[in-house]
PDB file of C-alpha atoms in Angstrom:
ATOM      1  CA  MET A 285      85.401  55.467-170.841  1.00 85.00           C
ATOM      2  CA  VAL A 286      83.132  52.627-169.677  1.00 95.00           C
ATOM      3  CA  LEU A 287      80.543  53.259-166.935  1.00 97.00           C
ATOM      4  CA  THR A 288      78.986  50.253-165.223  1.00 94.00           C
ATOM      5  CA  ASP A 289      76.379  49.726-162.532  1.00 94.00           C
ATOM      6  CA  GLY A 290      75.592  46.064-162.034  1.00 92.00           C
ATOM      7  CA  GLU A 291      73.975  44.677-165.186  1.00 95.00           C
ATOM      8  CA  ILE A 292      73.917  48.043-166.954  1.00 96.00           C
ATOM      9  CA  THR A 293      76.885  49.440-168.892  1.00 97.00           C
ATOM     10  CA  LEU A 294      77.528  52.582-170.902  1.00 98.00           C
ATOM     11  CA  ARG A 295      80.469  52.394-173.291  1.00 98.00           C
ATOM     12  CA  PRO A 296      81.568  54.271-176.417  1.00 97.00           C
ATOM     13  CA  ILE A 297      79.815  53.211-179.623  1.00 97.00           C
ATOM     14  CA  LYS A 298      82.044  51.273-182.046  1.00 97.00           C
ATOM     15  CA  LEU A 299      82.023  50.369-185.728  1.00 97.00           C
ATOM     16  CA  ARG A 300      81.886  46.696-184.788  1.00 97.00           C
ATOM     17  CA  ASP A 301      78.550  47.289-183.003  1.00 98.00           C
ATOM     18  CA  GLN A 302      76.892  47.618-186.414  1.00 98.00           C
ATOM     19  CA  ARG A 303      75.264  44.182-186.542  1.00 97.00           C
ATOM     20  CA  ALA A 304      73.854  44.309-183.008  1.00 98.00           C
ATOM     21  CA  TRP A 305      72.795  47.962-183.369  1.00 98.00           C
ATOM     22  CA  ARG A 306      71.002  47.286-186.654  1.00 97.00           C
ATOM     23  CA  GLU A 307      69.245  44.211-185.260  1.00 98.00           C
ATOM     24  CA  VAL A 308      67.891  46.068-182.226  1.00 98.00           C
ATOM     25  CA  ASN A 309      66.960  49.103-184.310  1.00 95.00           C
ATOM     26  CA  ARG A 310      65.173  46.955-186.917  1.00 96.00           C
ATOM     27  CA  ARG A 311      63.085  45.100-184.321  1.00 97.00           C
ATOM     28  CA  ASN A 312      62.051  48.396-182.745  1.00 97.00           C
ATOM     29  CA  ARG A 313      61.177  50.381-185.893  1.00 94.00           C
ATOM     30  CA  ASP A 314      57.528  50.955-184.977  1.00 95.00           C
ATOM     31  CA  TRP A 315      58.433  51.613-181.334  1.00 93.00           C
ATOM     32  CA  LEU A 316      61.086  54.218-182.165  1.00 94.00           C
ATOM     33  CA  ARG A 317      59.804  55.946-185.317  1.00 93.00           C
ATOM     34  CA  PRO A 318      57.435  58.466-183.632  1.00 94.00           C
ATOM     35  CA  TRP A 319      60.301  59.853-181.548  1.00 93.00           C
ATOM     36  CA  GLU A 320      63.237  59.755-183.985  1.00 92.00           C
ATOM     37  CA  ALA A 321      64.896  62.827-185.457  1.00 92.00           C
ATOM     38  CA  THR A 322      64.368  63.341-189.180  1.00 91.00           C
ATOM     39  CA  ILE A 323      65.953  65.643-191.743  1.00 89.00           C
ATOM     40  CA  PRO A 324      63.755  68.610-192.749  1.00 91.00           C
ATOM     41  CA  PRO A 325      63.142  69.299-196.451  1.00 87.00           C
ATOM     42  CA  PRO A 326      65.794  71.582-198.000  1.00 85.00           C
ATOM     43  CA  PRO A 327      65.027  74.981-199.569  1.00 87.00           C
ATOM     44  CA  PRO A 328      63.759  74.837-203.182  1.00 85.00           C
ATOM     45  CA  GLY A 329      66.442  73.834-205.669  1.00 82.00           C
ATOM     46  CA  LEU A 330      68.651  71.981-203.193  1.00 84.00           C
ATOM     47  CA  VAL A 331      69.082  68.213-203.132  1.00 81.00           C
ATOM     48  CA  PRO A 332      67.617  66.533-200.018  1.00 77.00           C
ATOM     49  CA  PRO A 333      70.375  65.085-197.828  1.00 78.00           C
ATOM     50  CA  HIS A 334      70.549  61.325-197.395  1.00 82.00           C
ATOM     51  CA  ARG A 335      70.171  59.647-194.034  1.00 83.00           C
ATOM     52  CA  PRO A 336      73.693  58.650-192.921  1.00 90.00           C
ATOM     53  CA  THR A 337      74.777  55.034-192.906  1.00 94.00           C
ATOM     54  CA  TYR A 338      75.750  53.409-189.623  1.00 96.00           C
ATOM     55  CA  ARG A 339      79.460  53.861-190.386  1.00 96.00           C
ATOM     56  CA  GLN A 340      78.951  57.525-191.278  1.00 96.00           C
ATOM     57  CA  MET A 341      76.989  58.038-188.050  1.00 96.00           C
ATOM     58  CA  VAL A 342      79.734  56.476-185.906  1.00 97.00           C
ATOM     59  CA  ARG A 343      82.473  58.464-187.620  1.00 97.00           C
ATOM     60  CA  HIS A 344      80.521  61.694-187.067  1.00 96.00           C
ATOM     61  CA  LEU A 345      79.935  60.829-183.401  1.00 97.00           C
ATOM     62  CA  ARG A 346      83.639  60.054-182.939  1.00 96.00           C
ATOM     63  CA  ALA A 347      84.664  63.332-184.569  1.00 97.00           C
ATOM     64  CA  GLU A 348      82.296  65.276-182.312  1.00 97.00           C
ATOM     65  CA  ALA A 349      83.598  63.397-179.274  1.00 97.00           C
ATOM     66  CA  HIS A 350      87.201  64.163-180.247  1.00 96.00           C
ATOM     67  CA  ALA A 351      86.237  67.847-180.512  1.00 96.00           C
ATOM     68  CA  GLY A 352      84.773  67.772-176.992  1.00 95.00           C
ATOM     69  CA  ARG A 353      81.199  68.382-178.134  1.00 97.00           C
ATOM     70  CA  MET A 354      79.685  64.945-177.559  1.00 98.00           C
ATOM     71  CA  LEU A 355      79.829  61.703-175.535  1.00 98.00           C
ATOM     72  CA  PRO A 356      78.323  58.889-177.657  1.00 98.00           C
ATOM     73  CA  PHE A 357      77.500  55.664-175.790  1.00 98.00           C
ATOM     74  CA  VAL A 358      75.694  52.409-176.389  1.00 98.00           C
ATOM     75  CA  VAL A 359      73.666  50.932-173.541  1.00 98.00           C
ATOM     76  CA  GLU A 360      74.251  47.296-172.600  1.00 98.00           C
ATOM     77  CA  TYR A 361      72.035  45.225-170.320  1.00 97.00           C
ATOM     78  CA  GLN A 362      73.258  41.826-169.162  1.00 96.00           C
ATOM     79  CA  GLY A 363      76.038  42.063-171.758  1.00 96.00           C
ATOM     80  CA  ARG A 364      73.718  42.745-174.701  1.00 97.00           C
ATOM     81  CA  LEU A 365      73.384  45.996-176.680  1.00 98.00           C
ATOM     82  CA  VAL A 366      69.888  47.345-175.959  1.00 98.00           C
ATOM     83  CA  GLY A 367      70.045  51.015-176.854  1.00 97.00           C
ATOM     84  CA  GLN A 368      71.964  54.218-177.279  1.00 98.00           C
ATOM     85  CA  LEU A 369      72.596  57.283-175.123  1.00 98.00           C
ATOM     86  CA  THR A 370      74.333  60.433-176.335  1.00 98.00           C
ATOM     87  CA  VAL A 371      75.401  63.520-174.452  1.00 98.00           C
ATOM     88  CA  ALA A 372      75.405  66.125-177.222  1.00 98.00           C
ATOM     89  CA  GLY A 373      75.582  69.866-177.687  1.00 97.00           C
ATOM     90  CA  ILE A 374      78.318  70.169-175.065  1.00 98.00           C
ATOM     91  CA  THR A 375      79.126  73.840-174.534  1.00 97.00           C
ATOM     92  CA  TRP A 376      81.942  75.177-172.399  1.00 96.00           C
ATOM     93  CA  GLY A 377      82.839  78.689-171.268  1.00 96.00           C
ATOM     94  CA  SER A 378      80.252  80.346-169.055  1.00 97.00           C
ATOM     95  CA  MET A 379      77.599  77.684-169.765  1.00 97.00           C
ATOM     96  CA  CYS A 380      79.207  74.232-169.252  1.00 98.00           C
ATOM     97  CA  SER A 381      76.092  72.464-170.444  1.00 98.00           C
ATOM     98  CA  GLY A 382      74.962  69.533-172.559  1.00 98.00           C
ATOM     99  CA  HIS A 383      71.819  67.605-173.410  1.00 98.00           C
ATOM    100  CA  ILE A 384      71.048  63.896-173.326  1.00 98.00           C
ATOM    101  CA  GLY A 385      69.128  61.822-175.851  1.00 97.00           C
ATOM    102  CA  TYR A 386      68.436  58.095-175.630  1.00 97.00           C
ATOM    103  CA  TRP A 387      66.497  55.137-176.985  1.00 96.00           C
ATOM    104  CA  VAL A 388      66.074  51.590-175.712  1.00 97.00           C
ATOM    105  CA  ASP A 389      64.897  48.191-176.900  1.00 97.00           C
ATOM    106  CA  GLN A 390      61.193  47.781-176.114  1.00 96.00           C
ATOM    107  CA  GLU A 391      61.967  44.331-174.681  1.00 96.00           C
ATOM    108  CA  VAL A 392      63.755  45.888-171.680  1.00 96.00           C
ATOM    109  CA  ALA A 393      61.712  49.088-171.350  1.00 94.00           C
ATOM    110  CA  GLY A 394      60.301  49.603-167.875  1.00 91.00           C
ATOM    111  CA  ARG A 395      63.080  47.702-166.094  1.00 92.00           C
ATOM    112  CA  GLY A 396      65.035  50.762-164.978  1.00 93.00           C
ATOM    113  CA  VAL A 397      67.725  50.348-167.624  1.00 96.00           C
ATOM    114  CA  ILE A 398      67.513  53.823-169.145  1.00 96.00           C
ATOM    115  CA  PRO A 399      67.029  55.710-165.842  1.00 96.00           C
ATOM    116  CA  THR A 400      70.171  53.996-164.535  1.00 96.00           C
ATOM    117  CA  ALA A 401      72.042  54.766-167.768  1.00 97.00           C
ATOM    118  CA  VAL A 402      70.991  58.428-167.617  1.00 98.00           C
ATOM    119  CA  ALA A 403      72.059  58.631-163.961  1.00 97.00           C
ATOM    120  CA  LEU A 404      75.465  57.132-164.824  1.00 97.00           C
ATOM    121  CA  ALA A 405      75.912  59.634-167.664  1.00 98.00           C
ATOM    122  CA  VAL A 406      74.833  62.636-165.583  1.00 98.00           C
ATOM    123  CA  ASP A 407      77.197  61.755-162.727  1.00 98.00           C
ATOM    124  CA  HIS A 408      80.048  61.336-165.196  1.00 98.00           C
ATOM    125  CA  CYS A 409      79.258  64.698-166.802  1.00 98.00           C
ATOM    126  CA  PHE A 410      79.095  66.522-163.463  1.00 98.00           C
ATOM    127  CA  ARG A 411      81.931  64.796-161.619  1.00 96.00           C
ATOM    128  CA  SER A 412      84.469  63.905-164.311  1.00 96.00           C
ATOM    129  CA  VAL A 413      83.759  66.039-167.379  1.00 97.00           C
ATOM    130  CA  GLY A 414      83.017  69.259-165.497  1.00 97.00           C
ATOM    131  CA  LEU A 415      79.598  70.171-166.865  1.00 98.00           C
ATOM    132  CA  HIS A 416      77.197  72.186-164.718  1.00 98.00           C
ATOM    133  CA  ARG A 417      73.814  71.637-166.391  1.00 98.00           C
ATOM    134  CA  ILE A 418      72.199  68.746-168.296  1.00 98.00           C
ATOM    135  CA  GLU A 419      69.004  69.033-170.326  1.00 98.00           C
ATOM    136  CA  VAL A 420      66.689  66.387-171.738  1.00 98.00           C
ATOM    137  CA  CYS A 421      64.157  67.563-174.343  1.00 98.00           C
ATOM    138  CA  ILE A 422      61.183  65.269-174.945  1.00 97.00           C
ATOM    139  CA  ARG A 423      58.038  65.435-177.038  1.00 97.00           C
ATOM    140  CA  PRO A 424      55.085  66.053-174.690  1.00 97.00           C
ATOM    141  CA  GLU A 425      53.332  62.963-176.109  1.00 96.00           C
ATOM    142  CA  ASN A 426      56.238  60.663-175.207  1.00 96.00           C
ATOM    143  CA  SER A 427      55.006  59.567-171.781  1.00 95.00           C
ATOM    144  CA  PRO A 428      57.505  56.706-171.245  1.00 93.00           C
ATOM    145  CA  SER A 429      60.471  58.998-171.885  1.00 95.00           C
ATOM    146  CA  ARG A 430      59.049  61.719-169.660  1.00 96.00           C
ATOM    147  CA  ARG A 431      58.653  59.186-166.858  1.00 95.00           C
ATOM    148  CA  VAL A 432      62.386  58.433-167.085  1.00 96.00           C
ATOM    149  CA  VAL A 433      63.448  61.989-166.242  1.00 97.00           C
ATOM    150  CA  GLU A 434      60.620  62.537-163.774  1.00 96.00           C
ATOM    151  CA  LYS A 435      61.720  59.436-161.831  1.00 93.00           C
ATOM    152  CA  LEU A 436      65.235  60.885-161.730  1.00 97.00           C
ATOM    153  CA  GLY A 437      64.061  64.256-160.397  1.00 96.00           C
ATOM    154  CA  PHE A 438      64.764  66.471-163.418  1.00 98.00           C
ATOM    155  CA  ARG A 439      62.916  69.799-163.301  1.00 97.00           C
ATOM    156  CA  GLU A 440      60.404  70.534-166.054  1.00 97.00           C
ATOM    157  CA  GLU A 441      61.146  74.034-167.343  1.00 97.00           C
ATOM    158  CA  GLY A 442      58.546  74.507-170.055  1.00 97.00           C
ATOM    159  CA  ILE A 443      57.850  73.923-173.742  1.00 98.00           C
ATOM    160  CA  ARG A 444      60.063  74.815-176.713  1.00 98.00           C
ATOM    161  CA  PRO A 445      57.724  75.225-179.679  1.00 98.00           C
ATOM    162  CA  ARG A 446      58.702  73.432-182.908  1.00 97.00           C
ATOM    163  CA  TYR A 447      62.085  72.641-181.382  1.00 97.00           C
ATOM    164  CA  LEU A 448      63.219  69.584-183.391  1.00 95.00           C
ATOM    165  CA  HIS A 449      62.298  67.889-186.640  1.00 95.00           C
ATOM    166  CA  ILE A 450      60.886  64.542-185.477  1.00 95.00           C
ATOM    167  CA  ASP A 451      58.997  61.913-187.485  1.00 93.00           C
ATOM    168  CA  GLY A 452      58.644  64.226-190.484  1.00 92.00           C
ATOM    169  CA  ALA A 453      57.604  67.518-188.862  1.00 95.00           C
ATOM    170  CA  TRP A 454      58.762  70.247-186.494  1.00 97.00           C
ATOM    171  CA  ARG A 455      57.645  69.184-183.022  1.00 97.00           C
ATOM    172  CA  ASP A 456      57.256  70.908-179.659  1.00 98.00           C
ATOM    173  CA  HIS A 457      59.434  69.582-176.854  1.00 98.00           C
ATOM    174  CA  ALA A 458      59.181  69.696-173.073  1.00 98.00           C
ATOM    175  CA  VAL A 459      62.454  70.772-171.472  1.00 98.00           C
ATOM    176  CA  TYR A 460      63.779  69.025-168.361  1.00 98.00           C
ATOM    177  CA  ALA A 461      66.997  70.087-166.639  1.00 98.00           C
ATOM    178  CA  LEU A 462      69.282  69.308-163.737  1.00 98.00           C
ATOM    179  CA  THR A 463      72.287  71.184-162.362  1.00 98.00           C
ATOM    180  CA  ALA A 464      75.193  69.830-160.379  1.00 98.00           C
ATOM    181  CA  GLU A 465      74.080  71.647-157.207  1.00 97.00           C
ATOM    182  CA  GLU A 466      70.802  69.717-157.212  1.00 97.00           C
ATOM    183  CA  VAL A 467      72.488  66.331-156.841  1.00 96.00           C
ATOM    184  CA  PRO A 468      75.528  66.831-154.578  1.00 95.00           C
ATOM    185  CA  GLU A 469      75.329  63.156-153.551  1.00 92.00           C
ATOM    186  CA  GLY A 470      75.162  62.014-157.182  1.00 96.00           C
ATOM    187  CA  LEU A 471      72.120  61.189-159.301  1.00 97.00           C
ATOM    188  CA  LEU A 472      72.812  57.445-159.307  1.00 96.00           C
ATOM    189  CA  GLY A 473      72.930  57.394-155.514  1.00 93.00           C
ATOM    190  CA  ARG A 474      69.565  59.127-155.284  1.00 92.00           C
ATOM    191  CA  TRP A 475      68.060  56.834-157.917  1.00 92.00           C
ATOM    192  CA  ARG A 476      69.327  53.784-156.028  1.00 89.00           C
ATOM    193  CA  ARG A 477      67.857  54.916-152.699  1.00 89.00           C
ATOM    194  CA  GLU A 478      64.464  55.656-154.190  1.00 84.00           C
ATOM    195  CA  ASN A 479      64.367  52.498-156.352  1.00 79.00           C
ATOM    196  CA  PRO A 480      66.059  49.682-154.425  1.00 75.00           C
ATOM    197  CA  SER A 481      64.583  46.951-156.669  1.00 68.00           C
ATOM    198  CA  ARG A 482      65.953  48.369-159.921  1.00 62.00           C
ATOM    199  CA  PRO A 483      68.481  46.308-161.958  1.00 58.00           C
ATOM    200  CA  GLY A 484      72.014  46.716-160.709  1.00 53.00           C
ATOM    201  CA  THR A 485      74.095  46.109-157.635  1.00 51.00           C
ATOM    202  CA  ALA A 486      73.191  46.219-153.984  1.00 46.00           C
ATOM    203  CA  PRO A 487      72.856  49.671-152.373  1.00 48.00           C
ATOM    204  CA  GLY A 488      76.218  51.047-151.343  1.00 51.00           C
ATOM    205  CA  THR A 489      78.159  49.374-154.150  1.00 57.00           C
ATOM    206  CA  PRO A 490      79.893  52.103-156.179  1.00 57.00           C
ATOM    207  CA  PRO A 491      79.566  52.148-159.981  1.00 61.00           C
ATOM    208  CA  GLN A 492      82.622  51.099-161.926  1.00 62.00           C
ATOM    209  CA  ILE A 493      84.478  53.506-164.198  1.00 60.00           C
ATOM    210  CA  LYS A 494      86.958  51.930-166.568  1.00 58.00           C
TER     211      LYS A 494
END
């Protein structure tokens, strides 16, 4: 599944993305480190787990996608890999929910790339996958990431104390959420109307799904 809106594309992550992914990740180490998930120390007597290699990460993401629990994408801008977006924790039954995480190259931050990518992913989840609710959980100190979801109209629902292990410690996270009923016209359509100068196509041009 490839989702495209003008210059911005979401597509499944691939093993052959390794070189481009590593290059972007390396250049953005200092930019990304404060917000990246880390592995907590194990109980006494157990060996600490190793951080997965790129190939191990992709294989895990593919396995989770095959099981229906995840949608792992890379973000492309003007044909170049600039980040990653993952819909994870997909739950079915009476919940039909998932949560989105993302990161982006600092060189293109602030250009509307990630808000457009999130809007593409949310519309796909609501309209094609059949989810009802999407969450984004963000450290309160991460102002740029919070601005992404606030621009898109996600509701802030509160704080989850010590929710995820980030940058070496258990960190509080602000919870933002959106349900399908809140965007009957589609999140991308609303984002386009409110931000006509963002990167992408002219208003009224539908996104492409391949």
